[in-house]
CSV table of C-alpha atoms and ligand atoms in Angstrom, one decimal:
chain,number,residue,atom,x,y,z
A,1,UNK,CA,27.4,1.9,5.0
A,2,UNK,CA,25.8,5.1,6.3
A,3,UNK,CA,26.2,5.0,10.0
A,4,UNK,CA,29.9,5.5,10.6
A,5,UNK,CA,30.6,6.0,14.2
A,6,UNK,CA,27.5,8.1,14.9
A,7,UNK,CA,25.0,6.7,17.5
A,8,UNK,CA,21.8,6.7,15.6
A,9,UNK,CA,19.6,7.1,18.6
A,10,UNK,CA,21.1,10.4,19.6
A,11,UNK,CA,20.0,13.8,18.3
A,12,UNK,CA,23.2,14.0,16.3
A,13,UNK,CA,22.4,10.6,14.8
A,14,UNK,CA,18.9,11.7,13.8
A,15,UNK,CA,20.3,14.8,12.2
A,16,UNK,CA,22.7,12.7,10.3
A,17,UNK,CA,19.9,10.4,9.1
A,18,UNK,CA,17.8,13.4,8.1
A,19,UNK,CA,20.7,14.8,6.0
A,20,UNK,CA,21.2,11.4,4.4
A,21,UNK,CA,17.6,11.0,3.4
A,22,UNK,CA,17.4,14.7,2.2
A,23,UNK,CA,20.4,14.1,-0.1
A,24,UNK,CA,18.9,11.0,-1.7
A,25,UNK,CA,15.4,12.5,-2.1
A,26,UNK,CA,17.0,15.5,-4.0
A,27,UNK,CA,19.0,13.1,-6.1
A,28,UNK,CA,16.0,10.9,-7.1
A,29,UNK,CA,13.7,13.9,-7.6
A,30,UNK,CA,15.7,14.7,-10.7
A,31,UNK,CA,14.7,11.3,-12.1
A,32,UNK,CA,11.0,11.8,-11.8
A,33,UNK,CA,10.9,12.8,-15.5
A,34,UNK,CA,11.3,9.1,-16.5
A,35,UNK,CA,7.8,8.3,-15.3
A,36,UNK,CA,4.3,9.4,-16.2
A,37,UNK,CA,1.4,10.5,-14.0
A,38,UNK,CA,-1.7,8.1,-14.3
A,39,UNK,CA,-4.4,9.6,-16.5
A,40,UNK,CA,-6.9,6.7,-16.9
A,41,UNK,CA,-8.6,8.1,-13.8
A,42,UNK,CA,-8.9,11.7,-15.1
A,43,UNK,CA,-8.6,13.4,-11.7
A,44,UNK,CA,-5.2,11.8,-10.9
A,45,UNK,CA,-3.7,13.7,-13.9
A,46,UNK,CA,-3.4,16.9,-12.0
A,47,UNK,CA,-0.6,15.6,-9.7
A,48,UNK,CA,2.8,17.2,-9.9
A,49,UNK,CA,4.9,14.7,-11.8
A,50,UNK,CA,8.1,16.0,-10.2
A,51,UNK,CA,6.9,15.5,-6.6
A,52,UNK,CA,8.8,13.1,-4.4
A,53,UNK,CA,8.5,12.7,-0.7
A,54,UNK,CA,9.1,10.1,2.0
A,55,UNK,CA,8.1,9.7,5.7
A,56,UNK,CA,9.7,7.0,7.9
A,57,UNK,CA,8.4,6.4,11.4
A,58,UNK,CA,10.3,4.1,13.7
A,59,UNK,CA,9.1,2.0,16.6
A,60,UNK,CA,11.3,4.1,18.8
A,61,UNK,CA,9.4,7.3,17.8
A,62,UNK,CA,12.0,8.5,15.3
A,63,UNK,CA,10.4,10.3,12.4
A,64,UNK,CA,12.3,11.3,9.2
A,65,UNK,CA,10.4,13.3,6.6
A,66,UNK,CA,11.9,14.6,3.4
A,67,UNK,CA,10.9,16.1,0.1
A,68,UNK,CA,7.3,16.8,-0.7
A,69,UNK,CA,5.7,15.8,2.6
A,70,UNK,CA,2.8,18.2,2.8
A,71,UNK,CA,0.7,16.5,0.2
A,72,UNK,CA,-2.5,14.5,0.4
A,73,UNK,CA,-3.2,12.0,-2.2
A,74,UNK,CA,-5.7,9.2,-2.8
A,75,UNK,CA,-4.6,5.9,-1.4
A,76,UNK,CA,-5.7,3.9,-4.5
A,77,UNK,CA,-4.5,0.3,-4.5
A,78,UNK,CA,-2.8,0.5,-1.2
A,79,UNK,CA,-6.3,0.4,0.3
A,80,UNK,CA,-6.5,-3.2,-0.9
A,81,UNK,CA,-4.3,-4.3,1.9
A,82,UNK,CA,-6.7,-2.7,4.4
A,83,UNK,CA,-9.9,-4.0,2.8
A,84,UNK,CA,-8.4,-7.5,2.9
A,85,UNK,CA,-7.4,-7.1,6.5
A,86,UNK,CA,-10.9,-5.9,7.5
A,87,UNK,CA,-12.6,-8.7,5.5
A,88,UNK,CA,-10.5,-11.3,7.3
A,89,UNK,CA,-11.3,-9.7,10.7
A,90,UNK,CA,-15.0,-9.9,9.9
A,91,UNK,CA,-15.3,-13.2,8.1
A,92,UNK,CA,-12.1,-15.1,9.2
A,93,UNK,CA,-9.0,-15.7,7.2
A,94,UNK,CA,-10.1,-19.2,6.0
A,95,UNK,CA,-13.4,-17.9,4.6
A,96,UNK,CA,-11.7,-15.1,2.7
A,97,UNK,CA,-8.9,-17.3,1.4
A,98,UNK,CA,-11.5,-19.8,0.1
A,99,UNK,CA,-12.7,-17.0,-2.2
A,100,UNK,CA,-9.5,-15.2,-3.1
A,101,UNK,CA,-6.1,-16.9,-3.7
A,102,UNK,CA,-2.7,-15.8,-2.5
A,103,UNK,CA,-0.7,-16.2,-5.8
A,104,UNK,CA,1.1,-13.5,-7.8
A,105,UNK,CA,-0.4,-12.9,-11.2
A,106,UNK,CA,2.6,-11.7,-13.3
A,107,UNK,CA,-0.1,-9.6,-15.1
A,108,UNK,CA,-1.1,-6.0,-14.8
A,109,UNK,CA,-3.2,-5.1,-11.8
A,110,UNK,CA,-6.4,-4.7,-13.8
A,111,UNK,CA,-5.9,-7.8,-16.0
A,112,UNK,CA,-9.0,-9.8,-16.9
A,113,UNK,CA,-7.2,-12.5,-18.8
A,114,UNK,CA,-5.7,-14.1,-15.7
A,115,UNK,CA,-9.2,-14.5,-14.2
A,116,UNK,CA,-10.1,-17.0,-16.8
A,117,UNK,CA,-7.0,-19.2,-16.3
A,118,UNK,CA,-6.6,-19.5,-12.6
A,119,UNK,CA,-7.4,-22.9,-11.1
A,120,UNK,CA,-9.0,-23.4,-8.6
A,121,UNK,CA,-11.4,-20.8,-9.9
A,122,UNK,CA,-11.0,-17.7,-7.9
A,123,UNK,CA,-9.2,-14.3,-8.3
A,124,UNK,CA,-5.4,-14.7,-7.9
A,125,UNK,CA,-4.9,-12.4,-4.9
A,126,UNK,CA,-6.6,-9.6,-3.0
A,127,UNK,CA,-4.1,-7.0,-4.1
A,128,UNK,CA,-5.1,-7.0,-7.8
A,129,UNK,CA,-8.4,-5.4,-8.9
A,130,UNK,CA,-10.3,-8.6,-9.4
A,131,UNK,CA,-9.4,-9.9,-5.9
A,132,UNK,CA,-10.0,-6.5,-4.2
A,133,UNK,CA,-13.4,-6.2,-5.9
A,134,UNK,CA,-14.3,-9.7,-4.6
A,135,UNK,CA,-13.1,-8.7,-1.1
A,136,UNK,CA,-15.3,-5.6,-1.2
A,137,UNK,CA,-18.2,-7.9,-1.8
A,138,UNK,CA,-17.3,-9.9,1.3
A,139,UNK,CA,-17.2,-6.9,3.6
A,140,UNK,CA,-20.2,-6.9,6.0
A,141,UNK,CA,-23.0,-4.4,5.5
A,142,UNK,CA,-25.8,-3.6,3.0
A,143,UNK,CA,-24.5,-0.2,1.8
A,144,UNK,CA,-21.0,0.9,0.8
A,145,UNK,CA,-20.8,3.2,3.8
A,146,UNK,CA,-21.8,0.3,6.1
A,147,UNK,CA,-19.3,-1.9,4.5
A,148,UNK,CA,-16.5,0.6,4.9
A,149,UNK,CA,-17.3,1.8,8.5
A,150,UNK,CA,-15.0,-0.9,10.1
A,151,UNK,CA,-12.2,0.1,7.7
A,152,UNK,CA,-12.6,3.8,8.6
A,153,UNK,CA,-12.6,2.8,12.3
A,154,UNK,CA,-9.4,0.8,11.9
A,155,UNK,CA,-7.7,3.7,10.2
A,156,UNK,CA,-8.9,6.1,12.8
A,157,UNK,CA,-7.3,3.9,15.5
A,158,UNK,CA,-4.0,3.7,13.5
A,159,UNK,CA,-3.8,7.3,12.5
A,160,UNK,CA,-5.6,9.1,15.2
A,161,UNK,CA,-8.0,10.7,12.7
A,162,UNK,CA,-10.8,9.6,10.5
A,163,UNK,CA,-9.8,9.3,6.8
A,164,UNK,CA,-11.9,11.2,4.2
A,165,UNK,CA,-12.8,10.4,0.7
A,166,UNK,CA,-11.5,12.6,-2.1
A,167,UNK,CA,-14.9,13.1,-3.8
A,168,UNK,CA,-13.3,14.3,-7.1
A,169,UNK,CA,-11.2,11.2,-7.4
A,170,UNK,CA,-14.2,9.0,-6.4
A,171,UNK,CA,-16.5,10.5,-9.0
A,172,UNK,CA,-13.8,10.5,-11.6
A,173,UNK,CA,-13.1,6.8,-11.2
A,174,UNK,CA,-16.7,5.8,-10.7
A,175,UNK,CA,-17.7,7.5,-14.0
A,176,UNK,CA,-14.8,6.2,-16.1
A,177,UNK,CA,-13.8,2.8,-14.8
A,178,UNK,CA,-15.1,0.6,-17.6
A,179,UNK,CA,-12.3,-1.9,-17.0
A,180,UNK,CA,-13.3,-2.4,-13.3
A,181,UNK,CA,-16.9,-2.7,-14.3
A,182,UNK,CA,-16.0,-5.4,-16.9
A,183,UNK,CA,-14.0,-7.2,-14.1
A,184,UNK,CA,-17.1,-6.8,-11.9
A,185,UNK,CA,-19.4,-8.4,-14.4
A,186,UNK,CA,-17.1,-11.3,-15.0
A,187,UNK,CA,-16.9,-11.9,-11.2
A,188,UNK,CA,-20.7,-11.7,-11.0
A,189,UNK,CA,-21.1,-14.2,-13.8
A,190,UNK,CA,-18.8,-16.6,-12.2
A,191,UNK,CA,-20.6,-16.3,-8.8
A,192,UNK,CA,-17.7,-14.8,-6.9
A,193,UNK,CA,-19.5,-11.8,-5.5
A,194,UNK,CA,-21.4,-11.9,-2.2
A,195,UNK,CA,-23.0,-8.5,-2.6
A,196,UNK,CA,-24.9,-6.6,-5.3
A,197,UNK,CA,-22.4,-5.5,-8.0
A,198,UNK,CA,-23.1,-1.8,-7.9
A,199,UNK,CA,-22.7,-1.7,-4.1
A,200,UNK,CA,-19.5,-3.8,-4.4
A,201,UNK,CA,-18.0,-1.4,-7.0
A,202,UNK,CA,-19.1,1.7,-5.0
A,203,UNK,CA,-17.3,0.2,-2.0
A,204,UNK,CA,-14.2,-0.5,-4.0
A,205,UNK,CA,-14.0,3.0,-5.6
A,206,UNK,CA,-14.6,4.6,-2.3
A,207,UNK,CA,-11.8,2.9,-0.5
A,208,UNK,CA,-9.4,3.6,-3.4
A,209,UNK,CA,-10.4,7.3,-3.1
A,210,UNK,CA,-9.5,7.8,0.6
A,211,UNK,CA,-7.1,10.6,1.1
A,212,UNK,CA,-3.8,9.9,3.0
A,213,UNK,CA,-0.5,11.7,3.8
A,214,UNK,CA,2.9,10.2,3.9
A,215,UNK,CA,2.8,10.0,7.7
A,216,UNK,CA,-0.5,8.1,7.4
A,217,UNK,CA,1.2,5.5,5.2
A,218,UNK,CA,4.2,5.3,7.5
A,219,UNK,CA,1.9,4.7,10.5
A,220,UNK,CA,0.0,2.0,8.8
A,221,UNK,CA,3.3,0.4,7.9
A,222,UNK,CA,4.6,0.7,11.4
A,223,UNK,CA,1.5,-1.1,12.9
A,224,UNK,CA,2.0,-3.9,10.4
A,225,UNK,CA,5.7,-4.0,11.2
A,226,UNK,CA,4.7,-4.4,14.8
A,227,UNK,CA,2.4,-7.4,14.1
A,228,UNK,CA,-0.8,-5.4,14.2
A,229,UNK,CA,-0.1,-3.8,17.6
A,230,UNK,CA,-0.2,0.1,17.8
A,231,UNK,CA,3.2,1.0,19.2
A,232,UNK,CA,1.9,4.0,21.1
A,233,UNK,CA,-1.2,2.5,22.7
A,234,UNK,CA,-0.1,-1.2,22.8
A,235,UNK,CA,-3.6,-2.0,21.5
A,236,UNK,CA,-3.9,-5.0,19.1
A,237,UNK,CA,-5.6,-3.5,16.1
A,238,UNK,CA,-5.1,-6.4,13.6
A,239,UNK,CA,-4.7,-10.0,14.7
A,240,UNK,CA,-1.1,-11.2,14.2
A,241,UNK,CA,-2.0,-14.0,11.8
A,242,UNK,CA,-3.9,-11.6,9.5
A,243,UNK,CA,-1.1,-9.0,9.6
A,244,UNK,CA,1.3,-11.8,8.7
A,245,UNK,CA,-0.7,-12.9,5.6
A,246,UNK,CA,-1.2,-9.3,4.6
A,247,UNK,CA,2.6,-8.7,4.7
A,248,UNK,CA,3.3,-11.9,2.8
A,249,UNK,CA,0.9,-10.8,0.1
A,250,UNK,CA,2.6,-7.4,0.0
A,251,UNK,CA,6.0,-9.0,-0.5
A,252,UNK,CA,4.8,-11.4,-3.2
A,253,UNK,CA,2.0,-9.4,-5.0
A,254,UNK,CA,2.2,-5.8,-3.7
A,255,UNK,CA,4.0,-4.2,-6.6
A,256,UNK,CA,1.9,-5.6,-9.4
A,257,UNK,CA,3.9,-7.4,-12.1
A,258,UNK,CA,7.1,-5.9,-10.7
A,259,UNK,CA,6.7,-7.7,-7.3
A,260,UNK,CA,9.4,-10.2,-7.9
A,261,UNK,CA,12.0,-7.5,-8.8
A,262,UNK,CA,11.0,-5.4,-5.8
A,263,UNK,CA,11.3,-8.4,-3.5
A,264,UNK,CA,14.7,-9.3,-4.9
A,265,UNK,CA,16.2,-5.8,-5.0
A,266,UNK,CA,14.4,-4.1,-2.1
A,267,UNK,CA,13.3,-7.1,-0.1
A,268,UNK,CA,10.5,-5.7,2.1
A,269,UNK,CA,6.7,-6.0,2.0
A,270,UNK,CA,5.3,-3.0,0.1
A,271,UNK,CA,2.1,-1.9,-1.7
A,272,UNK,CA,1.8,0.7,-4.4
A,273,UNK,CA,-1.0,2.7,-5.8
A,274,UNK,CA,-1.5,4.5,-9.1
A,275,UNK,CA,-1.6,7.9,-7.5
A,276,UNK,CA,2.1,7.4,-6.8
A,277,UNK,CA,2.0,6.2,-3.1
A,278,UNK,CA,4.0,3.3,-1.7
A,279,UNK,CA,3.4,1.8,1.7
A,280,UNK,CA,6.4,-0.2,2.9
A,281,UNK,CA,6.8,-2.3,6.0
A,282,UNK,CA,10.2,-2.9,7.7
A,283,UNK,CA,9.9,-5.6,10.3
A,284,UNK,CA,12.3,-5.7,13.2
A,285,UNK,CA,15.6,-7.2,12.1
A,286,UNK,CA,18.6,-8.7,13.8
A,287,UNK,CA,21.8,-7.2,12.4
A,288,UNK,CA,25.2,-7.0,14.1
A,289,UNK,CA,25.7,-3.4,13.3
A,290,UNK,CA,24.6,0.1,14.2
A,291,UNK,CA,21.9,0.4,11.6
A,292,UNK,CA,18.8,2.7,11.5
A,293,UNK,CA,15.4,1.4,12.6
A,294,UNK,CA,16.5,-2.1,13.8
A,295,UNK,CA,13.2,-2.3,15.8
A,296,UNK,CA,11.2,-1.9,12.6
A,297,UNK,CA,9.5,1.1,10.9
A,298,UNK,CA,6.8,2.0,8.5
A,299,UNK,CA,7.6,4.0,5.3
A,300,UNK,CA,5.4,6.1,3.2
A,301,UNK,CA,6.6,7.3,-0.3
A,302,UNK,CA,4.9,9.6,-2.8
A,303,UNK,CA,6.0,10.1,-6.3
A,304,UNK,CA,3.2,10.3,-8.9
A,305,UNK,CA,5.3,9.8,-12.0
A,306,UNK,CA,4.8,6.1,-12.7
A,307,UNK,CA,6.6,3.4,-14.6
A,308,UNK,CA,5.0,0.9,-17.0
A,309,UNK,CA,3.7,-1.3,-14.2
A,310,UNK,CA,2.1,1.6,-12.5
A,311,UNK,CA,4.6,2.0,-9.6
A,312,UNK,CA,6.3,5.3,-8.6
A,313,UNK,CA,9.5,5.4,-10.7
A,314,UNK,CA,11.5,7.6,-8.4
A,315,UNK,CA,9.8,6.2,-5.3
A,316,UNK,CA,11.1,2.7,-6.1
A,317,UNK,CA,14.6,3.9,-6.7
A,318,UNK,CA,14.6,5.9,-3.5
A,319,UNK,CA,13.3,2.9,-1.5
A,320,UNK,CA,15.8,0.6,-3.2
A,321,UNK,CA,18.7,2.9,-2.3
A,322,UNK,CA,17.7,3.3,1.3
A,323,UNK,CA,16.9,-0.4,1.8
A,324,UNK,CA,20.3,-1.4,0.4
A,325,UNK,CA,22.2,1.2,2.4
A,326,UNK,CA,20.4,0.5,5.7
A,327,UNK,CA,20.2,-3.3,5.1
A,328,UNK,CA,16.4,-3.2,5.5
A,329,UNK,CA,15.8,-6.4,3.4
A,330,UNK,CA,14.2,-9.3,5.2
A,331,UNK,CA,16.8,-11.7,3.8
B,1,LIG,N1,-8.6,2.6,-8.2
B,1,LIG,C1,-7.6,2.1,-9.1
B,1,LIG,C2,-8.2,1.1,-10.1
B,1,LIG,O1,-9.0,0.4,-9.8
B,1,LIG,C3,-6.5,1.4,-8.3
B,1,LIG,C4,-5.4,0.8,-9.1
B,1,LIG,C5,-4.1,1.0,-8.6
B,1,LIG,O2,-3.8,1.8,-7.7
B,1,LIG,N2,-3.2,0.2,-9.1
B,1,LIG,O3,-7.8,1.1,-11.2
């Protein structure tokens, strides 16, 4: 165990945590070669495959940053958690869950096959492309900008700044994403979409292209860990029930077809994106020991070299290591 006799809430304790995380980031950075940067969205291909960084923000204000922390990257699939939350806040949880299921697929995130086999007929969950595209169609508003305004406002309240779209990434995905268009047409044919297909896809591509930093991801994670309440302002930004379902979905479906392994070996709600980001949520936990972040924390990880499932190779290893050493798992 990491803590020894150091009181983790003192300056010395924080230095100790920092050294600890630095060591392991250095260690796993050497393993980034095992993965490959996503190239099916051409603009993602420029990322540094050897980058690895982490930011951890605790409810008590402790911040640990390590590795490549000065990077901005597009949020990609992690935004699916946010679009789901906003759709539920606008339309109600029941309404949204009548249209999108909450079951893991066991298939890749952009699978079409699973759409044809799910009964009752609806996309498996809001964290795979078919579910997220359906959710984009449920967001209120006629244009993609109108649909996304409440999501931008939610992020502005969480982060303290308004997120911006990476236009290169947006255009790159919009102009190449035949697979998402195919999914979109299938959803249209089946009557799942509540908005025009082109507006729906534009909305989806835009929220995937939002630029974030590691601190941004950690702050989103912290608000979710705190049941939707911003720890600095005490404002409820997300109703608790919606935050709860979002976290359950992250735990069961957030890491694509590696979600079961991640839940078993890491044990915390998380959502990854193909740009290499991972958003992880550590809820408050009761442990009889001097362990870091017992009041809960949010974690952002960035490592663009991906494994076969599309998750950050080194990022998962780093999270797994820290979660095991700090006993972060829910169970
Ligand atoms: N925008 C990406 C896509 O639709 C998001 C996928 C991901 O991050 N897994 O393909």
